[in-house]
Each structure stands twice: as structure tokens, then as C-alpha cells.
Short mmCIF file of C-alpha atoms in Angstrom, two decimals:
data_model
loop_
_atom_site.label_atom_id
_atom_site.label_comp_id
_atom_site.label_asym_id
_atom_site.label_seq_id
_atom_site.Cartn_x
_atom_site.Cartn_y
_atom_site.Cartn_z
CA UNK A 1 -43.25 93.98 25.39
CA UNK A 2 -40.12 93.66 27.40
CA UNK A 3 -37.95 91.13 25.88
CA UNK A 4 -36.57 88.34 27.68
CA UNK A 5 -32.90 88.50 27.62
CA UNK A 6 -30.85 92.25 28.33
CA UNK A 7 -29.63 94.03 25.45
CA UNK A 8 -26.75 93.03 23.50
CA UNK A 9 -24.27 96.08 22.91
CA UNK A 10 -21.51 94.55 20.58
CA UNK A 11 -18.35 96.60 20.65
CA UNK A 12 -16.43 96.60 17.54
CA UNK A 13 -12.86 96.90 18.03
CA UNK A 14 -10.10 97.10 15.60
CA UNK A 15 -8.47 93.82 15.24
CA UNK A 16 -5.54 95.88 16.78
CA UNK A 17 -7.14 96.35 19.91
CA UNK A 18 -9.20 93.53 20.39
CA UNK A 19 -6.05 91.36 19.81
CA UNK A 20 -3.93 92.94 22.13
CA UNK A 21 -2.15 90.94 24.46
CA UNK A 22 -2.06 93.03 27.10
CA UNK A 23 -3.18 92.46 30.37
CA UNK A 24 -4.42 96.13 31.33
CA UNK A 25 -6.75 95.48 28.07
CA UNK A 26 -7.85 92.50 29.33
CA UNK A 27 -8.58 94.09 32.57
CA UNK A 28 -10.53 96.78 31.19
CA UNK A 29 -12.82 95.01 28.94
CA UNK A 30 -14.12 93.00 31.94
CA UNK A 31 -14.36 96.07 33.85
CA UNK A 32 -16.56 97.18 31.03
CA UNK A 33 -18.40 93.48 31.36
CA UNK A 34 -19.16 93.55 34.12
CA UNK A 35 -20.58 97.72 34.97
CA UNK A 36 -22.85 97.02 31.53
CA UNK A 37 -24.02 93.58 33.21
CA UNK A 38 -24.94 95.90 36.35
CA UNK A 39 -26.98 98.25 34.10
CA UNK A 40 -28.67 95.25 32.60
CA UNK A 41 -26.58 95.33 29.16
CA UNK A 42 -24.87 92.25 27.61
CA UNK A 43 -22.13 93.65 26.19
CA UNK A 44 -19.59 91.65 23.80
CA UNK A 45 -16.89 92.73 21.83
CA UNK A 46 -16.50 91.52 18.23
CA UNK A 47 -14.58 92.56 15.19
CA UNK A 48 -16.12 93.60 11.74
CA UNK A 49 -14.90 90.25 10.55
CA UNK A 50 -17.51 88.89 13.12
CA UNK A 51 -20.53 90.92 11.26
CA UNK A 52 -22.30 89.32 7.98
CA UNK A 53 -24.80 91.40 6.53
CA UNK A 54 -27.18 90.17 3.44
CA UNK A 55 -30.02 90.74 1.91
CA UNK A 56 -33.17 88.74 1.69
CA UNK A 57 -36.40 89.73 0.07
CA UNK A 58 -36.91 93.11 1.58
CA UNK A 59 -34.85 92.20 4.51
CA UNK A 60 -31.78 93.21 5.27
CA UNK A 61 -30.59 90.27 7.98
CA UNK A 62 -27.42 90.93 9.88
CA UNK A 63 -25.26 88.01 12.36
CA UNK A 64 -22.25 87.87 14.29
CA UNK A 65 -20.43 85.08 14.76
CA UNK A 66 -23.13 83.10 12.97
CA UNK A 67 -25.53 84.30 14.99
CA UNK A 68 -28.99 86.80 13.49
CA UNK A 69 -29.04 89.44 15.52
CA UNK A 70 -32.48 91.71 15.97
CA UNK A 71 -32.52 95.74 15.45
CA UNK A 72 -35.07 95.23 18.55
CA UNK A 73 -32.28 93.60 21.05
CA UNK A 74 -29.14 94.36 19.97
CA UNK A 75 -26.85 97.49 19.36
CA UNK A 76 -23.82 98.34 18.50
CA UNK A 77 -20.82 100.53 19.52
CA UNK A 78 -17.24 101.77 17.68
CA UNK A 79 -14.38 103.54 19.22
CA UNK A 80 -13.01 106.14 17.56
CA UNK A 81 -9.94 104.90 15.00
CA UNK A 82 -7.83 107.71 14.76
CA UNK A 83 -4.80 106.28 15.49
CA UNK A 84 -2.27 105.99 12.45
CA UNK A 85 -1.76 102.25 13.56
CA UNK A 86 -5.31 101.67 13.41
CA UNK A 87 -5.86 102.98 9.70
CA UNK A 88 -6.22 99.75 7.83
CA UNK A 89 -9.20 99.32 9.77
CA UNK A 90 -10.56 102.18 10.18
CA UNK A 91 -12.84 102.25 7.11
CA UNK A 92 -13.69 98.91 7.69
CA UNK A 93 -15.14 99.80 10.87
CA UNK A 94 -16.86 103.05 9.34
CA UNK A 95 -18.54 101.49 6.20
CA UNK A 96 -20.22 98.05 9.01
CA UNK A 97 -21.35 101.03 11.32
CA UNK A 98 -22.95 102.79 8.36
CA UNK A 99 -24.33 99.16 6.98
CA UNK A 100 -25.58 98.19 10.38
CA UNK A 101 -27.78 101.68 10.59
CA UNK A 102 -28.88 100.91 7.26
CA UNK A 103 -30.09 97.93 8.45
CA UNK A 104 -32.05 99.04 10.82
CA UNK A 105 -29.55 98.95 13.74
CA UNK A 106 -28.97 101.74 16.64
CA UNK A 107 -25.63 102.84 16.82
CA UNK A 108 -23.94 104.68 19.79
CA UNK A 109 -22.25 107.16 17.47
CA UNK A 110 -23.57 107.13 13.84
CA UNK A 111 -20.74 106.81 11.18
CA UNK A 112 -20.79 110.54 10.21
CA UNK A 113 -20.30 111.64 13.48
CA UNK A 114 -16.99 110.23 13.64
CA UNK A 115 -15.96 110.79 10.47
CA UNK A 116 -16.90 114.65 11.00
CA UNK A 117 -16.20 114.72 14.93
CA UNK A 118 -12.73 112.91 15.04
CA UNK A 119 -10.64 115.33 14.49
CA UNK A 120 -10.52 118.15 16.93
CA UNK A 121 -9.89 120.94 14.70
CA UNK A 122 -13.84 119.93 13.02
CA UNK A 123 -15.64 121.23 17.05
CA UNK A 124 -12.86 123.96 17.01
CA UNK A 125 -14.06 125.57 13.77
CA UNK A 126 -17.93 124.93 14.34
CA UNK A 127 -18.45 126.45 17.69
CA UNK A 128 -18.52 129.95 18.84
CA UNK A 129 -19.49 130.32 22.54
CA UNK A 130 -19.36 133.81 22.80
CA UNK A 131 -17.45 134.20 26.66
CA UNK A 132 -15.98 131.02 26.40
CA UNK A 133 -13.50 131.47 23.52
CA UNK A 134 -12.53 128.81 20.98
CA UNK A 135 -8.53 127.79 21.33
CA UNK A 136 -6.77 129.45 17.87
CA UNK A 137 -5.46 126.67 16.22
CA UNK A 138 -3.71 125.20 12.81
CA UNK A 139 -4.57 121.64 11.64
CA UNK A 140 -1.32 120.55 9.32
CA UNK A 141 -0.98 117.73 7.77
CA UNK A 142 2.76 116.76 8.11
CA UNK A 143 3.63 114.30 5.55
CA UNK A 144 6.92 115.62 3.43
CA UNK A 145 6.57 118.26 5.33
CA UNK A 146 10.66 118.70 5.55
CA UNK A 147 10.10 119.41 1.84
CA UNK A 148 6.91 121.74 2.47
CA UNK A 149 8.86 123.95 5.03
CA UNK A 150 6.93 127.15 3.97
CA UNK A 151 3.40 124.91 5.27
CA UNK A 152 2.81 126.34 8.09
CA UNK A 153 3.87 130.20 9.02
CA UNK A 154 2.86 130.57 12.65
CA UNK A 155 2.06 134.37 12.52
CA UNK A 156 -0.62 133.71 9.79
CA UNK A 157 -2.36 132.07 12.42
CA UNK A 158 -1.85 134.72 15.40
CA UNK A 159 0.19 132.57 16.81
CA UNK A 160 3.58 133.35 18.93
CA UNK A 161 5.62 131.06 20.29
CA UNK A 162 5.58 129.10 22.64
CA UNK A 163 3.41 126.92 20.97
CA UNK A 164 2.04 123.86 21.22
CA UNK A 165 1.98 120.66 19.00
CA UNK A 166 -0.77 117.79 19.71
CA UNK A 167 -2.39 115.07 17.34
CA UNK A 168 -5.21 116.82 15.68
CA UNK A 169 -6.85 113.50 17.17
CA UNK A 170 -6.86 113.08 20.89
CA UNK A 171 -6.04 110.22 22.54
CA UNK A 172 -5.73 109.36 26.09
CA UNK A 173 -1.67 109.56 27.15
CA UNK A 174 -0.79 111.88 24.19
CA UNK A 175 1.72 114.05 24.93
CA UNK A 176 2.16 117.36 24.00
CA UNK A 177 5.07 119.07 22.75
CA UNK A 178 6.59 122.51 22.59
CA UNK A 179 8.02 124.91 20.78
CA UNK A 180 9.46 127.66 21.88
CA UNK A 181 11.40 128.68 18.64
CA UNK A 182 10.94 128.55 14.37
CA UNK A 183 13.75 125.65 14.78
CA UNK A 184 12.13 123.88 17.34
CA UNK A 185 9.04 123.58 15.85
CA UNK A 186 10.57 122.30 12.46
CA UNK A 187 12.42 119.72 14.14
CA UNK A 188 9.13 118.78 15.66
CA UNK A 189 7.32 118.46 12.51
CA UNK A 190 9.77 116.51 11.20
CA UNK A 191 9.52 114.09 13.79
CA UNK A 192 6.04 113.79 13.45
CA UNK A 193 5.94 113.96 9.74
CA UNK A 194 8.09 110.45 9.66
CA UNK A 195 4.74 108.94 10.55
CA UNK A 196 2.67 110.97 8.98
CA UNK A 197 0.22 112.24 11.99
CA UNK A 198 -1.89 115.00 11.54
CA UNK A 199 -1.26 117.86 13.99
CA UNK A 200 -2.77 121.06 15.91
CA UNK A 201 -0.52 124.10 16.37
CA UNK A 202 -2.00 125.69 19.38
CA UNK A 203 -1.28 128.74 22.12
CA UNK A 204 0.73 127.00 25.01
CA UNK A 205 -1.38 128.41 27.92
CA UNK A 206 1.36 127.01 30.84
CA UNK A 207 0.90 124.10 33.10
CA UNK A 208 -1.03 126.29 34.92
CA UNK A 209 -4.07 125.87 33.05
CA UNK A 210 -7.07 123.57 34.35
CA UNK A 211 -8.60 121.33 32.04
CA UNK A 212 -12.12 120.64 32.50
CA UNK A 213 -14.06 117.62 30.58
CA UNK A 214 -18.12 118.28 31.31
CA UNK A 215 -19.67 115.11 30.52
CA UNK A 216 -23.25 115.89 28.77
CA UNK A 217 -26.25 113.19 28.54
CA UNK A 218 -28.87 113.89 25.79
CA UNK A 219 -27.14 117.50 25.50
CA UNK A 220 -27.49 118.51 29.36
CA UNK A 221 -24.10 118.91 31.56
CA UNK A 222 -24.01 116.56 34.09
CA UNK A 223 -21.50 117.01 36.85
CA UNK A 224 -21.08 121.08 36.95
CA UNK A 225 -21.46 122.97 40.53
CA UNK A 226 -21.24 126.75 41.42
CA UNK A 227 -19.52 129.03 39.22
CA UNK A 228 -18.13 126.78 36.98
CA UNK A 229 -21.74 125.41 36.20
CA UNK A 230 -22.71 128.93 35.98
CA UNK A 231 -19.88 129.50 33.38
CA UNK A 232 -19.51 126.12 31.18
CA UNK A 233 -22.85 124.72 31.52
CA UNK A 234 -24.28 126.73 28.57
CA UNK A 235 -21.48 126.57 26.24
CA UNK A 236 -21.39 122.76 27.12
CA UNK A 237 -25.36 122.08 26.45
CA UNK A 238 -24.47 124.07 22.97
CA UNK A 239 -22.15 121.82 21.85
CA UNK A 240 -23.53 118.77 22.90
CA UNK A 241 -27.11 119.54 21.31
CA UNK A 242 -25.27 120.34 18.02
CA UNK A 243 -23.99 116.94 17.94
CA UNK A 244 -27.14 115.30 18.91
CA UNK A 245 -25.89 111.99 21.09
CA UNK A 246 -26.60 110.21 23.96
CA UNK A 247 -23.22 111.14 25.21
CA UNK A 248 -20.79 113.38 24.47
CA UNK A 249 -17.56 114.82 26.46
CA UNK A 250 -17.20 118.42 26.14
CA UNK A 251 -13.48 119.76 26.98
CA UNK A 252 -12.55 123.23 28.53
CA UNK A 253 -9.11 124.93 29.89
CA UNK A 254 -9.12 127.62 32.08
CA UNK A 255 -6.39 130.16 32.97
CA UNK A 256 -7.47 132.12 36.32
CA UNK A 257 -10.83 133.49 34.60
CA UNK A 258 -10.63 132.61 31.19
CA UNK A 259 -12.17 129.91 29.34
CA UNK A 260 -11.86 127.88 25.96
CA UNK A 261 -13.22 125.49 24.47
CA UNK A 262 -10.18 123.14 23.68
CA UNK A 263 -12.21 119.82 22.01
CA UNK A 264 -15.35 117.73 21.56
CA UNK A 265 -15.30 113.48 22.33
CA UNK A 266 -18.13 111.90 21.62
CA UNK A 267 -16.80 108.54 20.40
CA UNK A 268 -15.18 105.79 22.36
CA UNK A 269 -14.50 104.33 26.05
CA UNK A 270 -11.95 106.75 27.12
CA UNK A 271 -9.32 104.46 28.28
CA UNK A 272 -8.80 106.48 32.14
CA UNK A 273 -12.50 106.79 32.64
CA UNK A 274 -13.01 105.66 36.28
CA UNK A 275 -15.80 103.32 37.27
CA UNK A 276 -18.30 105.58 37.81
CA UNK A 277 -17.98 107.53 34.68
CA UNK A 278 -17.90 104.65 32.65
CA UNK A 279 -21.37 103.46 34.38
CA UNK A 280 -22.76 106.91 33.40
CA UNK A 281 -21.56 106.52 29.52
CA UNK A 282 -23.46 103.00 29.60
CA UNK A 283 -26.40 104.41 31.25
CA UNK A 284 -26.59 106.87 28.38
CA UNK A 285 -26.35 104.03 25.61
CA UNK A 286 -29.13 102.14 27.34
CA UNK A 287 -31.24 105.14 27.55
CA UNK A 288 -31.00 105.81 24.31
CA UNK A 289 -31.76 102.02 23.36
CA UNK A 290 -34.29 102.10 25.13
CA UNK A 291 -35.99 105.03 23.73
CA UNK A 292 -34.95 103.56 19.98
CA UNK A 293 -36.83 100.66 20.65
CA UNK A 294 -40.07 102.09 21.60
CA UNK A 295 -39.88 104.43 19.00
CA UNK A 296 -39.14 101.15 16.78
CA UNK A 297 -42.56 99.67 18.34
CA UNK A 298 -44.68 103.03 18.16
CA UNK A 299 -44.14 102.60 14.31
CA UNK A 300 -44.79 99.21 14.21
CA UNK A 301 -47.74 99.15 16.08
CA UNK A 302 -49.22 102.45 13.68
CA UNK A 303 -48.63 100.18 10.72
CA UNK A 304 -50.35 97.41 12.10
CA UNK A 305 -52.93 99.48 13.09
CA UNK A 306 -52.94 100.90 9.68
CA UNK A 307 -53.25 97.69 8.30
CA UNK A 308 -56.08 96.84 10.70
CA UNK B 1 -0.88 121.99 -7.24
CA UNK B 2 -3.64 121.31 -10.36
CA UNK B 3 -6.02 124.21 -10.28
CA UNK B 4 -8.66 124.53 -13.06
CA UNK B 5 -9.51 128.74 -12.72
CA UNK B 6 -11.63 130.90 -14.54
CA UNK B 7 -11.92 134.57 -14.06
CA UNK B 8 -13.68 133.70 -10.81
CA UNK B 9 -12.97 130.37 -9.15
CA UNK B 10 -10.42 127.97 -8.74
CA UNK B 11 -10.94 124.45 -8.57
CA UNK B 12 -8.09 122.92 -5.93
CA UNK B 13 -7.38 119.47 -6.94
CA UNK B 14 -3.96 118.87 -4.79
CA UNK B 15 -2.93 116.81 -1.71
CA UNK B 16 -4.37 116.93 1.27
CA UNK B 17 -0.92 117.94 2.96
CA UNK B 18 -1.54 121.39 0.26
CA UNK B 19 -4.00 122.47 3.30
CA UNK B 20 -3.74 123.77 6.79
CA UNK B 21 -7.00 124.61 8.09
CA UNK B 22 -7.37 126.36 11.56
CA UNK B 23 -8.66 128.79 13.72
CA UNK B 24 -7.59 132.64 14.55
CA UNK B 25 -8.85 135.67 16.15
CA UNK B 26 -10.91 136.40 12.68
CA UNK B 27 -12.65 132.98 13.23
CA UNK B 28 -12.06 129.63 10.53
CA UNK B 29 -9.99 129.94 7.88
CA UNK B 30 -7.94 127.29 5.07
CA UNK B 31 -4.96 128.44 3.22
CA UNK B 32 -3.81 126.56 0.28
CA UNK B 33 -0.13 126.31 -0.29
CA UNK B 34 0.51 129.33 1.99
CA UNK B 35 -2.66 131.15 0.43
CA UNK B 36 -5.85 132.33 2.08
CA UNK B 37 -9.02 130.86 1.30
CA UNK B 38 -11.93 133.08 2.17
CA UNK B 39 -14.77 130.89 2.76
CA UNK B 40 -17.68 133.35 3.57
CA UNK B 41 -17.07 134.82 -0.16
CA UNK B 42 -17.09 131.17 -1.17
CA UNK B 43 -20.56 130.89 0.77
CA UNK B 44 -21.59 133.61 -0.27
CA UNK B 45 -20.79 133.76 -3.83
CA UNK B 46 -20.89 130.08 -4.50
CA UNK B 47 -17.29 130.15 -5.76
CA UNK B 48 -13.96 129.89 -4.27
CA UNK B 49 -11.97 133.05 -3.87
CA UNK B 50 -8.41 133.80 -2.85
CA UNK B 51 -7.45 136.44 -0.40
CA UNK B 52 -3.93 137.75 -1.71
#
């Protein structure tokens, strides 16, 4: 039975985002609004703060904002946290997404998925796509690492420099530094060790290189034409069925003929996702609502049934 | 670095900054403190070896 009202997708932020006084924030969220109104989705951004959760009986009953929410109606979505300003909330956010599937909730992106998907060095160690090759990489943690000099020795890793150094988690407007000596790359780690973020050593490639972000619903590419369909749209559908989600963003470089895979998003509105591609992210989520809730009802309706 | 060892594992209790994990040529690998783990002898053996 079709319910009445659209879906509710509720959008936990950390308190450091959804406070933000920004007007570009502002700016997006509506643009968010408003493309999920389009696609029939009431979406609503909340905090974890906003989210009780008891236990009644045999019933686990969850509200926001004083309001009981229903597994049947509403869903709920997390960005990824991996931002060193956003740790104190981080687990907060985690252990209400894990809660809220216990309770019977869909999630976008299940807990464990972005605890295990976060980082990039995690899809950079699972997959092996044969042709397309897997950037080498070193994940280093970095804190005393002015003490810990001997952490990291480049040529254990195959590496030669010039190399690059990037937060093992990606964000939108990262940069990316180089190396191009031993010296230069301590002083680099230094400066990143003073706040403690986690890095990836890499190959720098060149600014040559193209980067290439195939954007896969339910684990098919979407988006690919001509050869590089004919090259990326395998590895892509790999990766994405590993993982198992209504959406996921599969990245690739390529130098002249060669490919990598270079990381794995499936968390999060990505911040410079135009408005089309943040329509087709949505559509996925409601898809996959969908689909949860008439699995929800098939069950419900056999256990009736049984009961009949 | 605490490490608990027998005559055939080790037991790593350290820091998380004790471990650089990554990926080369030979596929995944950890090191510990500048040492290699080997982790298809670890699969494969149920223990955790070190590649000197």
C-alpha cells in the first residue's frame, strides 16, 4: 500500500557541519532539498542528538526531534567523517547508524561499510583488476612521526620519488603534495604529523594524468561510452558489486593507455557533485527504499499469512 | 613495541602509528616497526610470521 506522505531521508550531519555558518552550506543543503523533493523524497537533516532510540516490549521505537519515526517511511543517511575535525563525532554518528539498522531502519551506507570503506588504502588492498592495475601505495600513520623517522622507507614500497602525499581519506579540495626528495618528504610528514592525519604515499603519475570517477547504481557503471566503457566498465561493476550499495563512486587515472584504480567512495554527498549527479545519487537511495520496503511487506504479509 | 612470541607467532600489541600498511608490485603487505608482515603465511598458517 503506497503510503501517503514521500519518504523521509534524514541526513545526519556532524554537529560540525550542520552548524556551519556558511552560506555555500546553506546553499547546498537546499539544493539537496529541493532535487530529493523532485524525486519525491522528504529529506531533512538532523544531528544524532536529534535521534532517541528505546526499547519497548519487543519494540525497538526510534524519534527525532520528538517525533516516532517508521522503518516503513523513513530512512536515513551519514556522510563519511573522516575528517580529523570531525572525530569527536564520528563514533557518535557510527554507533546511531548501527542502532538505527538494528532497529529495523534502511540505511544508505550501513555502518561497516564506512568504517571498512573510509579509508582509501582498505579498496586499494582488496581489489585486483587484472589490466587495470591497483595504484602502489603506503598508508602511514604520522603522529610523532619526527621521532619515528625510520617509519616509512620509500624503496620498501617500490616507490621512487617523486612521490605523492594525500590523506589516506579523500575529501573534496584536498590537495596533494610532493616530494621529490628523502628531505622533502620528511618535512612533509612533519607537517602533517602536527595534526595527526593519516596519509598515502603514492607514485606521482604528472598532471598529465586523467582522473576518471564511474558512478555505479546497484553495481552497474552508469555513464561510460566507447573505449573507456570497454576498458573501466568491468573493473568498475567489480568493485561496486563487492561493496554491495545502491551507489558507489568508483575512481580511475589514466596515463595515455594505462589504467589504475586510484579509490572507492561510497559514502557521502560529494560536496562538487553537479545537479544532475546529485539527482542520480538520490534516485539510487529511493530505489533502494523502495525495494527495502517491499521486501519489508513481502515478510510481513508471509507472517500474516502464516498466522492465517 | 609489546610482543608476546612463541617459537611461532608474535602477538603485536603496539600503536597504531607502529604500522604502515600498503600496496606494491608483490600485492598487500604491513610492516611493523620497519618489519615485514607476511600475511598469506599468517592465512595460511593461522599465525603471524615475520619476513626478515
Amino acid at each position: 500500500m503506497p503510503t501517503a506522505s514521500p519518504p523521509v531521508l534524514f541526513w545526519l550531519r556532524s554537529e560540525r557541519d550542520c552548524t556551519a555558518v556558511a552560506a555555500a552550506d546553506h546553499a547546498r543543503v537546499a539544493g539537496l532539498t529541493a532535487a530529493a523533493a523532485d524525486l519525491g523524497l522528504d529529506l531533512r537533516t538532523a544531528t544524532v542528538d536529534d535521534v532517541v532510540v528505546t526499547q519497548v516490549g519487543e519494540a525497538a521505537i526510534v524519534r527525532v526531534r520528538g517525533d516516532r519515526v517508521d522503518p516503513r517511511d523513513t530512512f536515513f543517511h551519514a556522510d563519511s567523517l573522516g575528517r580529523p575535525a570531525q572525530a569527536p563525532d564520528t563514533w557518535r554518528v557510527l554507533s546511531t547508524i548501527g542502532i538505527l539498522e538494528a532497529a529495523g531502519f534502511m540505511v544508505t551506507v550501513p555502518a561497516v561499510h564506512s568504517i571498512t570503506w573510509t579509508d582509501t588504502i582498505v579498496s586499494l588492498l582488496r581489489f585486483d583488476l587484472g589490466e587495470v592495475r591497483t595504484l602502489p601505495s603506503a598508508r602511514l600513520c604520522t603522529r610523532e612521526i619526527e621521532v619515528h623517522r625510520d617509519r616509512l622507507r620509500v624503496a620498501d614500497w617500490g616507490l621512487e620519488f617523486p612521490v605523492a602525499v594525500r590523506p589516506a581519506v579523500r575529501r573534496p579540495g584536498d590537495r596533494v603534495f610532493i616530494a621529490e626528495s628523502e628531505r622533502r618528504l620528511t618535512t612533509l610528514l612533519q607537517l602533517v604529523g602536527a595534526s595527526e592525519l593519516t596519509v598515502l604515499v603514492q607514485p606521482w603519475l604528472g598532471e598529465h594524468v586523467v582522473e576518471h570517477v564511474v558512478v555505479c547504481i546497484d553495481g552497474e557503471p552508469t555513464g561510460l561510452e566507447g573505449a573507456l566503457a570497454e576498458r573501466l566498465s568491468g573493473p568498475a561493476s567489480s568493485v561496486a558489486t563487492a561493496l554491495g550499495l545502491a551507489y558507489v563512486r568508483v575512481g580511475f587515472v589514466q596515463d595515455a593507455d594505462r589504467f589504475w584504480l586510484s579509490h572507492v567512495d561510497c559514502t557521502g554527498f560529494a560536496p562538487d557533485l553537479d545537479a544532475d549527479a546529485v539527482r542520480v545519487q538520490l534516485a539510487a537511495y529511493r530505489e533502494a527504499f523502495h525495494r527495502f520496503r517491499a521486501a519489508g511487506d513481502a515478510v510481513s504479509a508471509s507472517a500474516h499469512g502464516g498466522e492465517a | 613495541m609489546t610482543a608476546m612470541r612463541d617459537s611461532d607467532s608474535v602477538l603485536y600489541w603496539i600503536s597504531v602509528d607502529g604500522v604502515v600498511v600498503g600496496r606494491n608490485a608483490g600485492g598487500p603487505a604491513v610492516h611493523v616497526r620497519g618489519e615485514r608482515l607476511d600475511p598469506t603465511a599468517s592465512a595460511r598458517r593461522g599465525e603471524v610470521n615475520r619476513d626478515r
